[in-house]
Structure formats: structure tokens, C-alpha cells
mmCIF file of C-alpha atoms in Angstrom:
data_model
loop_
_atom_site.group_PDB
_atom_site.id
_atom_site.type_symbol
_atom_site.label_atom_id
_atom_site.label_comp_id
_atom_site.label_asym_id
_atom_site.label_seq_id
_atom_site.Cartn_x
_atom_site.Cartn_y
_atom_site.Cartn_z
ATOM 1 C CA MET B 1 72.023 68.034 112.872
ATOM 2 C CA LYS B 2 73.406 71.486 113.556
ATOM 3 C CA THR B 3 76.363 72.859 111.678
ATOM 4 C CA THR B 4 78.556 75.747 112.671
ATOM 5 C CA ILE B 5 80.243 78.398 110.606
ATOM 6 C CA TYR B 6 83.466 79.706 112.044
ATOM 7 C CA TYR B 7 84.510 83.304 111.536
ATOM 8 C CA CYS B 8 88.049 82.855 110.359
ATOM 9 C CA CYS B 9 90.523 83.750 107.676
ATOM 10 C CA CYS B 10 92.888 81.482 105.892
ATOM 11 C CA ASP B 11 96.292 81.100 107.409
ATOM 12 C CA TYR B 12 98.335 82.489 104.539
ATOM 13 C CA ARG B 13 101.804 83.518 105.585
ATOM 14 C CA THR B 14 102.658 87.185 105.903
ATOM 15 C CA LEU B 15 104.841 88.427 103.070
ATOM 16 C CA GLU B 16 108.077 90.249 103.616
ATOM 17 C CA PRO B 17 108.010 93.929 102.553
ATOM 18 C CA THR B 18 110.138 93.093 99.512
ATOM 19 C CA GLU B 19 107.578 90.460 98.471
ATOM 20 C CA LYS B 20 104.583 92.731 99.057
ATOM 21 C CA LYS B 21 105.960 95.759 97.206
ATOM 22 C CA PRO B 22 105.564 94.273 93.692
ATOM 23 C CA LEU B 23 101.938 93.408 94.497
ATOM 24 C CA ARG B 24 101.258 96.929 95.768
ATOM 25 C CA ASP B 25 103.017 98.412 92.711
ATOM 26 C CA ALA B 26 100.929 96.198 90.403
ATOM 27 C CA TRP B 27 97.720 97.380 92.072
ATOM 28 C CA GLU B 28 98.777 101.029 91.883
ATOM 29 C CA SER B 29 99.536 100.674 88.173
ATOM 30 C CA VAL B 30 96.174 99.104 87.242
ATOM 31 C CA ARG B 31 93.808 100.706 89.755
ATOM 32 C CA GLU B 32 92.148 103.118 87.269
ATOM 33 C CA SER B 33 91.740 100.543 84.498
ATOM 34 C CA PHE B 34 90.629 97.966 87.063
ATOM 35 C CA ARG B 35 87.829 100.307 88.206
ATOM 36 C CA ARG B 36 86.713 100.835 84.599
ATOM 37 C CA ASP B 37 86.669 97.106 83.873
ATOM 38 C CA TRP B 38 84.955 96.324 87.176
ATOM 39 C CA SER B 39 82.313 98.971 86.427
ATOM 40 C CA LYS B 40 81.476 97.346 83.088
ATOM 41 C CA ARG B 41 80.759 94.102 84.888
ATOM 42 C CA PHE B 42 79.135 95.250 88.146
ATOM 43 C CA GLY B 43 78.080 98.877 87.706
ATOM 44 C CA GLU B 44 79.754 102.152 88.513
ATOM 45 C CA TRP B 45 82.598 101.996 91.046
ATOM 46 C CA LEU B 46 81.330 103.816 94.113
ATOM 47 C CA SER B 47 82.569 107.260 95.014
ATOM 48 C CA GLU B 48 81.738 110.035 97.414
ATOM 49 C CA GLY B 49 82.503 113.718 97.088
ATOM 50 C CA GLY B 50 84.337 113.128 93.815
ATOM 51 C CA ARG B 51 86.685 110.554 95.374
ATOM 52 C CA TYR B 52 86.555 106.870 94.551
ATOM 53 C CA TRP B 53 86.122 104.430 97.391
ATOM 54 C CA PRO B 54 89.250 102.346 97.983
ATOM 55 C CA GLY B 55 89.448 98.873 96.521
ATOM 56 C CA HIS B 56 89.486 96.250 99.249
ATOM 57 C CA HIS B 57 91.405 93.052 98.543
ATOM 58 C CA ILE B 58 89.591 90.120 100.134
ATOM 59 C CA ARG B 59 92.830 88.147 100.324
ATOM 60 C CA ASP B 60 94.958 91.138 101.141
ATOM 61 C CA LEU B 61 98.283 91.967 99.551
ATOM 62 C CA TRP B 62 100.116 91.439 102.827
ATOM 63 C CA HIS B 63 99.113 87.773 102.596
ATOM 64 C CA GLY B 64 99.787 87.338 98.881
ATOM 65 C CA GLY B 65 96.391 88.221 97.440
ATOM 66 C CA ASP B 66 96.170 88.744 93.696
ATOM 67 C CA PRO B 67 96.166 92.528 93.260
ATOM 68 C CA MET B 68 94.275 92.401 89.944
ATOM 69 C CA ASP B 69 91.802 89.538 90.370
ATOM 70 C CA PRO B 70 88.289 90.987 89.856
ATOM 71 C CA ASN B 71 86.990 88.359 92.282
ATOM 72 C CA ASN B 72 89.404 89.574 94.980
ATOM 73 C CA VAL B 73 88.708 93.339 94.979
ATOM 74 C CA PHE B 74 85.567 95.346 95.674
ATOM 75 C CA PRO B 75 84.861 98.996 96.483
ATOM 76 C CA ALA B 76 84.697 99.619 100.217
ATOM 77 C CA GLU B 77 83.398 102.759 101.868
ATOM 78 C CA PRO B 78 86.479 104.515 103.305
ATOM 79 C CA PHE B 79 85.337 104.257 106.937
ATOM 80 C CA VAL B 80 84.492 100.573 106.500
ATOM 81 C CA HIS B 81 87.759 99.947 104.668
ATOM 82 C CA ASP B 82 89.613 101.260 107.716
ATOM 83 C CA ILE B 83 87.659 98.810 109.885
ATOM 84 C CA TYR B 84 88.577 95.928 107.562
ATOM 85 C CA ASN B 85 92.241 96.869 107.703
ATOM 86 C CA LYS B 86 92.180 96.921 111.505
ATOM 87 C CA ALA B 87 90.289 93.624 111.756
ATOM 88 C CA TYR B 88 92.312 91.595 109.266
ATOM 89 C CA PRO B 89 95.447 91.162 111.427
ATOM 90 C CA ALA B 90 93.378 89.649 114.259
ATOM 91 C CA CYS B 91 91.578 87.450 111.766
ATOM 92 C CA TYR B 92 94.750 86.043 110.235
ATOM 93 C CA ALA B 93 96.218 85.547 113.720
ATOM 94 C CA GLY B 94 93.163 83.546 114.816
ATOM 95 C CA GLN B 95 92.346 86.007 117.576
ATOM 96 C CA ALA B 96 88.950 86.933 118.992
ATOM 97 C CA PRO B 97 86.324 87.395 117.755
ATOM 98 C CA TRP B 98 87.407 85.478 114.637
ATOM 99 C CA ASN B 99 88.201 82.290 116.552
ATOM 100 C CA THR B 100 84.645 81.769 117.821
ATOM 101 C CA SER B 101 81.689 79.897 116.398
ATOM 102 C CA GLY B 102 79.476 81.727 113.970
ATOM 103 C CA PRO B 103 75.744 81.504 113.284
ATOM 104 C CA ASN B 104 73.907 78.259 112.725
ATOM 105 C CA LEU B 105 73.505 78.033 108.944
ATOM 106 C CA PRO B 106 72.597 75.192 106.573
ATOM 107 C CA TYR B 107 76.167 74.848 105.321
ATOM 108 C CA THR B 108 79.615 74.735 106.800
ATOM 109 C CA ASP B 109 83.094 75.881 105.996
ATOM 110 C CA ASN B 110 84.738 73.755 108.644
#
């Protein structure tokens, strides 16, 4: 029996700017200590040219992601982080290529 993985995001609602601002403010206020704590657990937070890579929120703040959950944030190379931020809106909207079948794997999320 074949199973299919679908490339998709959850359908969390988009927050209003007034709802998102406290999450963004919370992230801004803990970013440095978050990196230190994350580094103790996973190794040094990545940087390049003396600048830390941005933290990417898997469930993004625009959709109510926890700004301080260590299981929701990881360092993302700046160029790649820009790609994530451009791809996420299409993902949450169920647009291509996120609304197509993924690879045949021995498990399913659907």
C-alpha cells in the first residue's frame, strides 16, 4: 500500500497586526538569551561575518506561533530565511506547490 505525504502547512488564522505585535515584541526581548539557551542545548547559534543568523519560527508569528518555544525556532541562513518568508504565505493559503502530493514515504501526515 502506498502512502502519500502532502506538502502543506496548518491552516492557522492570520493574526491582526495588534495581535502579532506582542509576539514580535516578546521575541525581540528574548532573542539574545534565547540564542544562549539554544546554544547550550544544540551547539553554537550559527553566524556569518560576525552577524547571527536570524531565528526562523516554524509556526510563524503571523499565525500565532510561540515566539519563545525552543522547538519552534531554529537558526536559518539569511538567504534561506528570506526564501522561507516568501514561501510561507503560499503554504498557509494552500497554493502551489504546497497543495500537491509529496514523496512516497513509509508514513503519512494526511
